[in-house]
XYZ file of C-alpha atoms in Angstrom:
704
model
C -13.330 -20.045 -38.174
C -10.950 -18.431 -40.678
C -9.922 -15.370 -38.677
C -6.871 -14.547 -40.849
C -8.929 -14.588 -44.045
C -11.671 -12.497 -42.466
C -9.170 -9.914 -41.193
C -7.515 -9.663 -44.644
C -10.843 -9.194 -46.421
C -12.100 -6.683 -43.840
C -9.056 -4.502 -43.055
C -11.114 -1.425 -42.183
C -13.124 -3.433 -39.672
C -9.964 -4.770 -38.036
C -8.409 -1.299 -37.883
C -11.557 0.125 -36.272
C -11.646 -2.701 -33.741
C -7.993 -2.043 -32.906
C -8.694 1.672 -32.461
C -11.686 0.941 -30.211
C -9.595 -1.433 -28.100
C -6.872 1.219 -27.901
C -9.411 3.783 -26.733
C -10.891 1.435 -24.128
C -7.399 0.424 -23.008
C -6.313 4.043 -22.558
C -9.432 4.795 -20.502
C -8.971 1.578 -18.499
C -5.382 2.530 -17.717
C -6.514 5.817 -16.174
C -9.120 3.972 -14.091
C -6.770 1.325 -12.705
C -5.817 1.829 -9.071
C -2.120 2.113 -8.256
C -0.733 0.515 -5.132
C 2.290 -1.402 -3.945
C 0.535 -4.751 -3.544
C -2.704 -6.401 -4.674
C -5.812 -6.232 -2.526
C -5.133 -9.268 -0.363
C -8.442 -9.212 1.552
C -6.778 -10.944 4.492
C -9.350 -12.983 6.447
C -8.642 -11.236 9.745
C -10.453 -8.543 11.657
C -10.105 -6.910 15.058
C -12.595 -5.434 17.535
C -11.204 -3.073 20.151
C -12.675 -1.036 22.993
C -11.329 1.138 25.789
C -12.653 1.067 29.368
C -10.786 3.893 31.104
C -9.497 3.097 34.577
C -10.397 -0.614 34.482
C -7.990 -3.465 35.140
C -7.601 -6.620 33.044
C -10.108 -8.644 35.083
C -12.825 -5.988 34.856
C -12.184 -5.528 31.128
C -12.393 -9.291 30.623
C -15.666 -9.656 32.551
C -17.524 -6.511 31.528
C -16.303 -5.925 27.957
C -14.426 -8.810 26.361
C -16.846 -11.620 27.262
C -19.944 -9.803 25.940
C -18.072 -9.118 22.700
C -16.923 -12.710 22.462
C -20.445 -13.993 23.024
C -21.914 -12.201 20.014
C -18.879 -12.316 17.718
C -18.763 -16.109 17.757
C -22.026 -16.087 15.755
C -20.509 -14.170 12.805
C -20.701 -16.048 9.504
C -17.609 -17.844 8.127
C -15.768 -17.399 11.426
C -12.865 -19.824 11.781
C -11.577 -18.940 15.242
C -11.457 -16.066 17.707
C -8.826 -14.974 20.180
C -9.341 -12.327 22.873
C -6.931 -10.273 24.957
C -7.776 -8.094 27.961
C -5.252 -5.583 29.277
C -5.358 -2.460 31.376
C -8.215 -0.374 29.938
C -8.239 -2.208 26.593
C -10.192 -5.123 25.135
C -9.025 -6.810 21.957
C -10.826 -9.510 19.971
C -9.010 -11.026 16.985
C -11.227 -12.870 14.512
C -9.990 -15.310 11.843
C -12.284 -16.111 8.928
C -12.322 -18.823 6.310
C -10.220 -18.055 3.275
C -12.183 -16.271 0.574
C -14.524 -14.469 2.971
C -15.568 -11.008 1.797
C -14.184 -8.924 4.639
C -16.324 -5.914 3.774
C -19.463 -7.898 4.565
C -17.754 -9.636 7.475
C -16.879 -6.361 9.195
C -20.393 -5.086 8.522
C -21.851 -8.140 10.264
C -19.359 -7.719 13.119
C -20.499 -4.145 13.580
C -24.118 -5.276 13.751
C -23.234 -7.888 16.377
C -21.342 -5.347 18.471
C -24.343 -2.996 18.334
C -26.407 -5.701 20.032
C -24.319 -5.555 23.223
C -23.602 -1.842 23.361
C -26.488 -1.186 25.716
C -25.189 -3.869 28.132
C -21.685 -2.430 28.398
C -20.610 -0.094 31.224
C -21.074 3.590 30.526
C -17.315 4.184 30.573
C -16.625 1.973 27.555
C -15.567 4.081 24.583
C -13.595 3.981 21.302
C -15.339 0.817 20.125
C -13.989 -0.005 16.681
C -14.118 -2.764 14.080
C -10.988 -3.049 11.941
C -10.211 -5.186 8.928
C -6.544 -5.865 8.313
C -5.219 -4.370 5.092
C -1.438 -4.848 4.569
C -1.360 -1.856 2.221
C -2.335 0.305 5.222
C 0.138 -1.028 7.777
C 1.803 2.349 7.627
C 0.369 5.807 7.462
C -0.221 6.983 3.919
C 1.486 10.289 4.683
C 3.285 11.901 7.596
C 3.348 15.701 7.638
C 5.448 17.893 9.924
C 4.171 21.395 10.756
C 6.337 24.082 12.351
C 6.021 27.819 12.933
C 7.391 30.713 14.944
C 4.093 31.090 16.813
C 3.480 29.529 20.202
C 2.884 25.802 20.184
C -0.583 26.146 21.735
C -1.600 28.682 19.072
C -0.221 26.451 16.319
C -2.087 23.470 17.754
C -5.360 25.406 17.800
C -4.794 26.555 14.207
C -4.067 23.046 12.967
C -7.007 21.469 14.791
C -9.541 24.130 13.794
C -8.527 25.063 10.250
C -5.988 22.658 8.722
C -6.983 19.131 9.707
C -10.516 19.432 8.332
C -9.162 20.602 4.966
C -6.899 17.553 4.707
C -9.730 15.258 5.787
C -11.814 16.522 2.870
C -9.282 15.197 0.340
C -10.895 12.377 -1.594
C -9.865 8.994 -0.177
C -8.562 10.223 3.199
C -10.058 8.268 6.103
C -8.601 10.168 9.043
C -5.958 12.682 10.074
C -4.403 12.301 13.544
C -2.299 14.933 15.297
C 0.543 14.443 17.745
C 2.973 16.750 19.488
C 0.471 19.525 20.265
C -0.928 20.983 23.440
C -4.516 21.846 24.288
C -6.236 23.936 26.923
C -8.579 22.757 29.623
C -10.523 24.347 32.440
C -8.793 23.649 35.743
C -11.067 23.729 38.794
C -9.584 23.523 42.286
C -12.321 23.185 44.873
C -11.754 24.839 48.266
C -12.522 22.197 50.927
C -13.244 24.678 53.764
C -15.719 26.593 51.569
C -17.460 23.370 50.497
C -17.807 22.297 54.112
C -19.196 25.682 55.096
C -21.929 25.475 52.460
C -22.611 21.764 52.938
C -21.466 20.751 49.464
C -19.444 17.753 48.255
C -17.195 17.174 45.244
C -19.637 14.726 43.651
C -22.497 17.226 43.932
C -20.413 19.917 42.221
C -19.360 17.530 39.456
C -22.955 16.402 38.849
C -24.212 19.983 38.788
C -21.570 21.075 36.279
C -22.526 18.174 33.985
C -26.217 19.081 34.079
C -25.488 22.759 33.406
C -23.150 22.101 30.466
C -25.742 20.613 28.075
C -27.581 21.485 24.878
C -31.119 20.093 25.154
C -33.765 19.922 22.395
C -36.899 21.912 23.326
C -39.386 20.589 20.778
C -40.834 22.577 17.884
C -43.290 25.409 17.201
C -45.873 25.414 14.401
C -46.279 28.930 13.047
C -47.303 30.401 9.696
C -47.342 26.979 8.124
C -43.788 26.280 9.224
C -42.281 23.994 11.846
C -39.418 25.571 13.818
C -37.288 23.275 15.979
C -35.972 24.714 19.241
C -33.082 23.863 21.509
C -31.699 25.279 24.723
C -28.036 26.246 24.460
C -26.706 25.415 27.893
C -23.047 24.735 27.167
C -20.463 27.034 28.688
C -19.077 29.546 26.214
C -16.339 31.088 28.355
C -14.537 30.647 31.623
C -16.402 33.673 33.030
C -19.688 31.788 32.720
C -18.252 29.005 34.840
C -16.937 31.446 37.446
C -20.301 33.224 37.743
C -22.363 30.023 37.841
C -24.903 30.003 40.694
C -24.585 26.767 42.693
C -27.508 25.787 44.984
C -26.645 24.751 48.526
C -28.294 22.364 50.953
C -29.948 25.263 52.843
C -31.768 26.525 49.733
C -29.457 29.445 49.096
C -27.073 29.835 46.163
C -23.376 30.574 46.051
C -21.298 31.878 43.166
C -19.003 29.126 41.924
C -15.844 31.287 42.004
C -16.392 31.761 45.762
C -15.921 28.055 46.445
C -13.312 27.186 43.804
C -10.285 28.526 41.970
C -11.068 28.395 38.248
C -8.481 28.969 35.545
C -7.393 27.894 32.080
C -4.446 25.496 31.980
C -2.745 23.301 29.426
C -3.240 19.574 29.568
C -0.257 17.500 30.504
C 1.717 16.749 27.352
C 1.660 13.117 26.280
C 3.566 13.593 23.022
C 6.137 15.762 21.282
C 7.234 16.000 17.659
C 10.487 17.320 16.253
C 11.792 17.944 12.737
C 15.586 17.855 12.801
C 15.481 18.957 16.428
C 12.894 21.742 15.967
C 9.679 21.438 17.956
C 6.726 20.846 15.633
C 3.405 19.093 15.137
C 2.936 15.814 13.311
C -0.078 14.853 11.198
C -0.638 11.214 10.247
C -2.858 10.786 7.188
C -4.616 7.423 6.882
C -6.270 6.414 3.626
C -9.582 4.640 3.186
C -9.484 0.933 2.517
C -8.971 0.120 -1.202
C -8.392 3.796 -2.013
C -5.731 4.821 -4.525
C -2.618 5.704 -2.525
C -1.005 7.710 -5.314
C -4.097 9.837 -5.953
C -4.552 10.491 -2.228
C -0.946 11.615 -1.743
C -1.191 13.818 -4.828
C -4.394 15.374 -3.485
C -2.847 15.982 -0.060
C 0.221 17.599 -1.609
C -1.996 19.876 -3.707
C -3.909 20.856 -0.581
C -0.643 21.562 1.245
C 0.377 23.970 -1.525
C -2.874 25.871 -0.985
C -2.316 25.897 2.784
C 1.206 27.265 2.340
C -0.281 30.188 0.427
C -3.071 30.714 2.976
C -0.761 30.451 6.020
C 2.636 31.864 4.961
C 3.960 31.813 8.541
C 3.411 28.042 8.825
C 5.896 25.574 7.337
C 4.678 22.219 6.030
C 7.143 19.397 5.431
C 6.211 15.971 4.106
C 7.986 13.501 6.364
C 6.778 10.357 4.635
C 4.902 9.925 1.367
C 3.741 6.377 0.689
C 3.188 7.114 -2.989
C 6.834 7.973 -3.728
C 8.102 4.436 -3.270
C 5.064 2.991 -5.037
C 5.605 5.223 -8.067
C 9.335 4.518 -8.119
C 8.790 0.761 -7.882
C 6.058 0.703 -10.511
C 7.999 3.021 -12.818
C 10.993 0.714 -12.487
C 8.915 -2.282 -13.530
C 7.286 -0.281 -16.335
C 10.681 0.849 -17.604
C 11.855 -2.753 -17.581
C 8.828 -3.776 -19.638
C 9.416 -0.963 -22.149
C 13.113 -1.778 -22.412
C 12.233 -5.430 -22.929
C 9.848 -4.532 -25.748
C 12.479 -2.320 -27.426
C 15.111 -5.044 -27.152
C 12.656 -7.593 -28.549
C 12.046 -5.406 -31.595
C 15.790 -4.787 -32.021
C 16.635 -8.489 -31.849
C 13.838 -9.187 -34.298
C 15.285 -6.696 -36.780
C 18.706 -8.344 -36.500
C 17.223 -11.588 -37.747
C 14.623 -10.324 -40.239
C 16.590 -7.346 -41.621
C 13.272 -5.992 -42.878
C 11.984 -2.651 -41.622
C 8.336 -3.162 -42.499
C 8.208 -6.662 -41.050
C 9.804 -5.396 -37.841
C 7.326 -2.505 -37.732
C 4.399 -4.919 -37.964
C 5.706 -6.881 -34.966
C 6.460 -3.665 -33.077
C 2.869 -2.479 -33.551
C 1.510 -5.762 -32.201
C 3.200 -5.262 -28.794
C 1.396 -2.057 -27.644
C -1.897 -3.311 -29.083
C -1.599 -6.506 -27.019
C -0.645 -4.525 -23.883
C -3.563 -2.106 -24.300
C -5.915 -5.069 -24.706
C -4.516 -6.457 -21.454
C -5.363 -3.194 -19.663
C -9.008 -3.588 -20.684
C -9.144 -7.104 -19.232
C -7.362 -5.979 -16.049
C -9.973 -3.275 -15.511
C -12.866 -5.669 -16.123
C -11.451 -8.182 -13.610
C -10.667 -5.536 -10.975
C -6.877 -5.894 -11.092
C -4.938 -2.793 -10.069
C -1.477 -1.638 -11.077
C 1.028 -2.964 -8.557
C 4.367 -4.708 -8.417
C 2.817 -8.121 -8.939
C 0.542 -7.338 -11.894
C 3.176 -5.220 -13.645
C 5.761 -7.941 -13.094
C 3.382 -10.321 -14.868
C 2.937 -7.824 -17.680
C 6.710 -7.356 -17.995
C 7.124 -11.128 -18.104
C 4.440 -11.360 -20.767
C 5.987 -8.669 -22.982
C 8.735 -11.019 -24.082
C 6.156 -13.671 -24.901
C 3.822 -11.296 -26.745
C 5.907 -11.306 -29.922
C 6.310 -15.089 -30.163
C 3.003 -15.716 -31.919
C 3.402 -12.728 -34.197
C 6.920 -13.780 -35.215
C 5.816 -17.317 -36.067
C 2.885 -16.066 -38.166
C 4.975 -13.467 -39.992
C 7.779 -15.929 -40.692
C 5.316 -18.386 -42.250
C 3.853 -15.592 -44.395
C 7.423 -14.807 -45.432
C 7.979 -18.398 -46.515
C 4.913 -18.533 -48.710
C 5.759 -15.151 -50.204
C 9.181 -16.450 -51.240
C 7.482 -19.461 -52.813
C 5.734 -17.138 -55.246
C 2.281 -16.555 -53.780
C 0.792 -13.090 -53.912
C 1.004 -11.006 -50.787
C -2.698 -11.522 -49.938
C -2.520 -15.277 -50.578
C 0.706 -15.604 -48.600
C -0.794 -13.688 -45.667
C -3.970 -15.801 -45.580
C -2.445 -19.222 -46.249
C 0.561 -18.644 -44.010
C -1.520 -17.409 -41.055
C -4.233 -20.056 -41.453
C -1.700 -22.890 -41.626
C 0.035 -21.861 -38.434
C -3.107 -20.854 -36.468
C -3.567 -24.248 -34.808
C 0.103 -24.481 -33.844
C 0.290 -21.032 -32.209
C -3.024 -21.672 -30.429
C -1.627 -24.879 -28.938
C 1.644 -23.136 -28.031
C -0.137 -20.240 -26.317
C -2.522 -22.483 -24.400
C 0.358 -24.632 -23.125
C 1.909 -21.453 -21.686
C -1.408 -20.294 -20.239
C -2.120 -23.641 -18.624
C 1.072 -23.281 -16.560
C -0.306 -20.148 -14.856
C -3.952 -21.173 -14.539
C -3.391 -23.390 -11.425
C -1.927 -20.376 -9.577
C -5.349 -18.722 -9.740
C -6.820 -21.542 -7.635
C -4.118 -21.586 -4.957
C -5.600 -20.716 -1.567
C -4.036 -18.626 1.154
C -2.032 -15.444 0.965
C 0.341 -16.869 -1.676
C -2.539 -17.422 -4.066
C -3.888 -13.924 -3.411
C -0.542 -12.333 -4.135
C 0.319 -14.217 -7.318
C -3.195 -14.551 -8.688
C -2.951 -11.166 -10.364
C 0.382 -12.082 -11.929
C -1.093 -15.270 -13.376
C -4.152 -13.452 -14.692
C -2.068 -10.650 -16.218
C 0.191 -13.110 -18.044
C -2.858 -15.064 -19.217
C -4.559 -11.917 -20.498
C -1.438 -10.745 -22.335
C -0.881 -14.128 -23.976
C -4.492 -14.470 -25.089
C -4.387 -10.908 -26.409
C -1.208 -11.698 -28.354
C -2.860 -14.788 -29.843
C -5.834 -12.740 -31.003
C -3.542 -10.071 -32.492
C -1.414 -12.705 -34.252
C -4.485 -14.230 -35.934
C -6.081 -10.949 -36.983
C -3.849 -7.888 -36.988
C -0.616 -9.525 -38.240
C -2.147 -11.109 -41.419
C -4.037 -7.901 -42.209
C -0.964 -5.690 -41.695
C 1.266 -8.086 -43.659
C -1.142 -8.060 -46.611
C -0.956 -4.254 -46.719
C 2.573 -3.360 -45.624
C 4.841 -6.114 -46.919
C 5.916 -5.554 -50.542
C 7.867 -7.717 -52.915
C 10.831 -5.381 -52.781
C 11.059 -5.762 -49.029
C 10.558 -9.510 -49.139
C 13.109 -10.132 -51.864
C 15.526 -7.648 -50.279
C 17.096 -6.763 -53.649
C 19.417 -3.860 -54.322
C 20.366 -3.345 -50.688
C 22.632 -0.381 -50.070
C 25.851 -1.228 -48.327
C 25.699 1.511 -45.735
C 27.015 1.344 -42.169
C 23.900 -0.374 -40.836
C 24.019 -2.989 -43.614
C 27.674 -3.719 -42.889
C 26.921 -4.110 -39.159
C 24.070 -6.469 -39.994
C 26.347 -8.443 -42.312
C 28.819 -8.855 -39.467
C 25.977 -10.065 -37.249
C 24.876 -12.510 -39.948
C 28.418 -13.849 -40.223
C 28.609 -14.284 -36.455
C 25.214 -15.977 -36.391
C 26.214 -18.432 -39.104
C 29.297 -19.409 -37.100
C 27.178 -19.947 -33.987
C 24.689 -21.934 -36.038
C 27.476 -24.136 -37.432
C 28.905 -24.725 -33.975
C 25.484 -25.662 -32.651
C 24.976 -28.148 -35.491
C 28.290 -29.826 -34.685
C 27.431 -29.942 -30.959
C 24.039 -31.413 -31.806
C 25.634 -34.198 -33.836
C 27.983 -35.025 -30.963
C 25.069 -35.206 -28.509
C 23.117 -37.490 -30.825
C 26.087 -39.815 -31.329
C 26.835 -39.943 -27.566
C 23.358 -40.208 -26.093
C 24.314 -41.851 -22.802
C 26.998 -39.268 -22.041
C 24.591 -36.437 -22.875
C 21.887 -37.829 -20.589
C 24.404 -38.349 -17.773
C 25.671 -34.752 -18.014
C 22.095 -33.439 -18.031
C 21.262 -35.521 -14.942
C 24.356 -34.295 -13.079
C 23.511 -30.666 -13.859
C 19.953 -31.235 -12.636
C 21.161 -32.873 -9.413
C 23.632 -30.053 -8.801
C 20.861 -27.494 -9.225
C 18.752 -29.299 -6.615
C 21.662 -29.392 -4.181
C 22.203 -25.654 -4.580
C 18.653 -24.780 -3.449
C 19.373 -24.909 0.330
C 22.361 -22.604 -0.132
C 20.252 -19.975 -1.895
C 18.018 -19.244 1.095
C 14.319 -18.561 1.179
C 12.429 -15.298 1.482
C 8.722 -14.550 1.207
C 9.372 -11.224 -0.490
C 12.616 -9.706 -1.778
C 14.164 -6.918 0.271
C 13.122 -3.426 -0.772
C 14.832 -0.136 -0.104
C 12.280 2.567 0.703
C 14.857 5.058 1.973
C 13.291 5.351 5.442
C 14.557 3.715 8.635
C 12.300 3.592 11.694
C 13.912 3.526 15.126
C 11.625 2.665 18.050
C 12.788 3.610 21.552
C 10.842 1.932 24.362
C 11.430 2.790 28.011
C 10.031 0.922 31.043
C 6.295 1.235 31.579
C 5.351 4.512 33.241
C 8.446 6.459 32.232
C 7.930 10.198 32.112
C 7.871 12.146 28.870
C 11.076 14.065 29.666
C 12.973 10.803 30.247
C 11.830 9.447 26.894
C 12.706 12.777 25.301
C 16.256 12.610 26.667
C 16.862 9.068 25.410
C 15.357 9.884 21.997
C 17.718 12.816 21.537
C 20.680 10.663 22.563
C 19.699 8.262 19.790
C 19.339 11.178 17.382
C 22.838 12.440 18.146
C 24.295 9.045 17.308
C 22.293 8.766 14.076
C 23.364 12.265 12.925
C 26.942 11.021 12.638
C 25.983 8.746 9.729
C 26.770 10.542 6.436
C 23.754 9.192 4.506
C 21.229 10.651 6.968
C 19.289 13.615 5.570
C 16.455 14.276 8.018
C 15.352 12.898 11.372
C 11.762 13.152 12.543
C 11.012 12.352 16.170
C 7.687 11.582 17.818
C 7.910 11.210 21.580
C 4.929 9.644 23.307
C 1.544 8.964 21.737
C 1.846 9.087 17.969
C -1.677 10.255 17.362
C -3.107 6.841 16.491
C -6.327 5.753 18.086
C -4.841 2.532 19.454
C -1.444 3.836 20.464
C -1.108 2.783 24.111
C 2.557 3.710 24.402
C 1.821 7.211 25.814
C 4.970 8.684 27.357
C 7.356 5.724 27.396
C 7.862 5.356 23.643
C 9.616 7.444 20.991
C 9.806 6.868 17.246
C 12.519 8.273 14.997
C 11.939 8.244 11.235
C 15.312 8.561 9.535
C 15.330 9.694 5.911
C 18.411 8.386 4.068
C 17.325 9.332 0.534
C 16.935 7.278 -2.603
C 19.017 4.156 -3.145
C 20.352 5.751 -6.357
C 21.980 8.558 -4.387
C 24.040 6.512 -1.925
C 26.522 3.697 -1.994
C 25.410 1.685 1.007
C 22.192 -0.308 1.086
C 19.501 0.357 3.672
C 20.329 -2.849 5.553
C 23.955 -1.774 5.960
C 22.919 1.645 7.267
C 20.461 -0.033 9.656
C 23.256 -2.196 11.021
C 25.376 0.926 11.443
C 22.609 2.591 13.465
C 22.131 -0.563 15.502
C 25.811 -0.637 16.437
C 25.875 3.058 17.352
C 22.837 2.968 19.662
C 23.664 -0.374 21.282
C 25.541 1.356 24.109
C 22.669 3.682 25.108
C 21.303 2.338 28.422
C 17.806 2.451 29.860
C 15.726 1.673 26.759
C 14.897 -1.095 24.309
C 15.808 0.163 20.835
C 14.596 -1.666 17.720
C 15.488 -0.835 14.119
C 13.067 -1.355 11.241
C 14.625 -0.597 7.868
C 11.418 -1.098 5.868
C 13.285 -3.470 3.564
C 10.326 -5.817 3.631
C 7.212 -5.338 1.587
C 4.225 -3.843 3.444
C 6.485 -2.204 6.022
C 6.557 -5.205 8.333
C 9.051 -5.293 11.115
C 12.028 -7.586 10.753
C 11.073 -9.010 14.135
C 9.467 -12.437 14.118
C 6.181 -11.292 15.603
C 5.329 -9.212 12.539
C 6.101 -12.112 10.229
C 3.900 -14.409 12.284
C 0.967 -12.040 12.054
C 1.431 -11.626 8.357
C 1.808 -15.259 7.382
C 0.087 -17.355 9.986
C -3.605 -17.121 10.599
C -4.030 -20.388 12.473
C -1.251 -20.304 15.012
C -3.344 -19.094 17.952
C -0.779 -20.018 20.562
C 1.913 -17.935 18.882
C -0.531 -15.073 18.532
C -1.254 -15.188 22.254
C 2.435 -14.649 22.862
C 2.472 -11.426 20.865
C -1.116 -10.251 21.293
C -0.154 -7.817 24.060
C 1.807 -5.904 21.403
C -0.860 -6.199 18.708
C -2.571 -2.983 19.734
C 0.537 -1.122 18.710
C 0.822 -3.039 15.431
C -2.761 -2.510 14.286
C -2.604 1.212 14.996
C -2.082 1.898 11.292
C -4.578 -0.567 9.879
C -7.590 0.403 7.835
C -10.137 1.562 10.415
C -13.871 1.187 10.110
C -15.474 3.247 12.877
C -18.680 2.176 14.465
């Protein structure tokens, strides 16, 4: 098929096709999701449940084994590991690679529903969770402070603020920590109970039966059906005090006569501080596969509205997962744009023809826009991996166009008309550039078929490069001949009557330099041809030296990344009181404040608000904001080491530093790496499974 000839004879058609592709590409770009990493769809899922007050043996017998019995029948299941601890049951399921985890978790939920009726009545918080590395950290952390009392602020946040944030599109849940809540405190009077022949269990059962809303059927009237219910829940503490309690003798006694009833605050299990000021902390978790950047933007917009509605409440974004994503992606995008500009500049140095350079420059954005269309159709989102592939492909986009244009140039100098030169030159070279492009594509195609997490990560890079190269081939065979037949003129090709301005003199100097380099290369080439054995020996020695240098380079799954946030975990012995943890956390804070790069310190003492956070009062987390890497001299790893040295002398707690220099926010401890990379090492997982409940606290949750 003579694509160059067809494009030259139908220029309007080609221009319209290019405009349509540009339109589709622009729309596709707005539809592409933006995240740090591709959707890995890791073949792992977790089922958890809480049985309050039960020990490990009871949890194993009454909860874990029923779960294990039905979960082993889930399709594509590779292996299952279970852990039973105090009050908690954990089942970790590994699936065959390539399993659709959305359907897998749906089937798991159905299996769990089968045994719900056989579980003890105290089993609660049953959840099915798929592991999404993009959600290993909260999407956003928000600190809330005010001059009002903490209990009033807690009530305001729970009743009026949390539901507004939960309505933001893409938000899965919002958890609160650091607040206090009220409860009704009832102290029964033993002598009064004995006098009336009552027991504690009878009082508890009676209160439960009185504090209920019960449906009362429906009434058919005037052609309408009205549903009724009895509102039996207590509305105030006075109702509880004046409750009539029946006795064994058939009489009744007022509840306040046999008990002291009052409102009291629940024992605090967590505290939050912003730079030492007592506050509340909200953890925003996104839905699986949702756009992190759009969610954070929506939450920030909602916070602006809340600041206007509640002027006496201060909102401070502690952590925004979209900031680092946008910075990283913008950095890659800037690199791609700079590469394209440099490619055009270098091209002009050699061609010294403005119109020819313009033709090549136009082919780059057209090829990129075409790539966006293919990325959208194949479900590839904008992330570090796909944009890295696109940046790598930018330099290769112009290769085909340069070869085609240079051949058109040659035929034009030989005397053919501009239309004939464009058609003959492009047609002659079409087979060669097709073979060249396909040889580049075939290098990346095998990556698409690699299994495991490596294949999932680099699949999008391979596809993006393939799309960009195929798009450049199509542009080189259609757009370049058509544009050359219209834009190149004999004056520009012959380059007559050039003005010797500053630019021309600079280009002449470049040409002189290039000719010297060319002459030196020709002489070197002759030497290599005349001394073939010596040339081959030198090449072999260089190759061997490169192989020997590999062990000295080191290996790393992902390069270190500087997110500007350091997490310090303070863990005290099991059962430590909240005030003890508070004291140690503030000792750590005082040491960290001495570091000049530190901007803000956010402390959460006790339960962090996550559903699976079992740490309660013996754990504290300090999020240390050290600002952007552009605004400081030291790297995040150096500052982390500084913190580690300063807090090493604080006794009574295990202090771990996570500098977030790894992708996906994994800890630098080995257990996090094992969970990320290894899906088959069950024995190693058993060693760390007791800590897994704390690790999966920020995974994508699918509630039953």
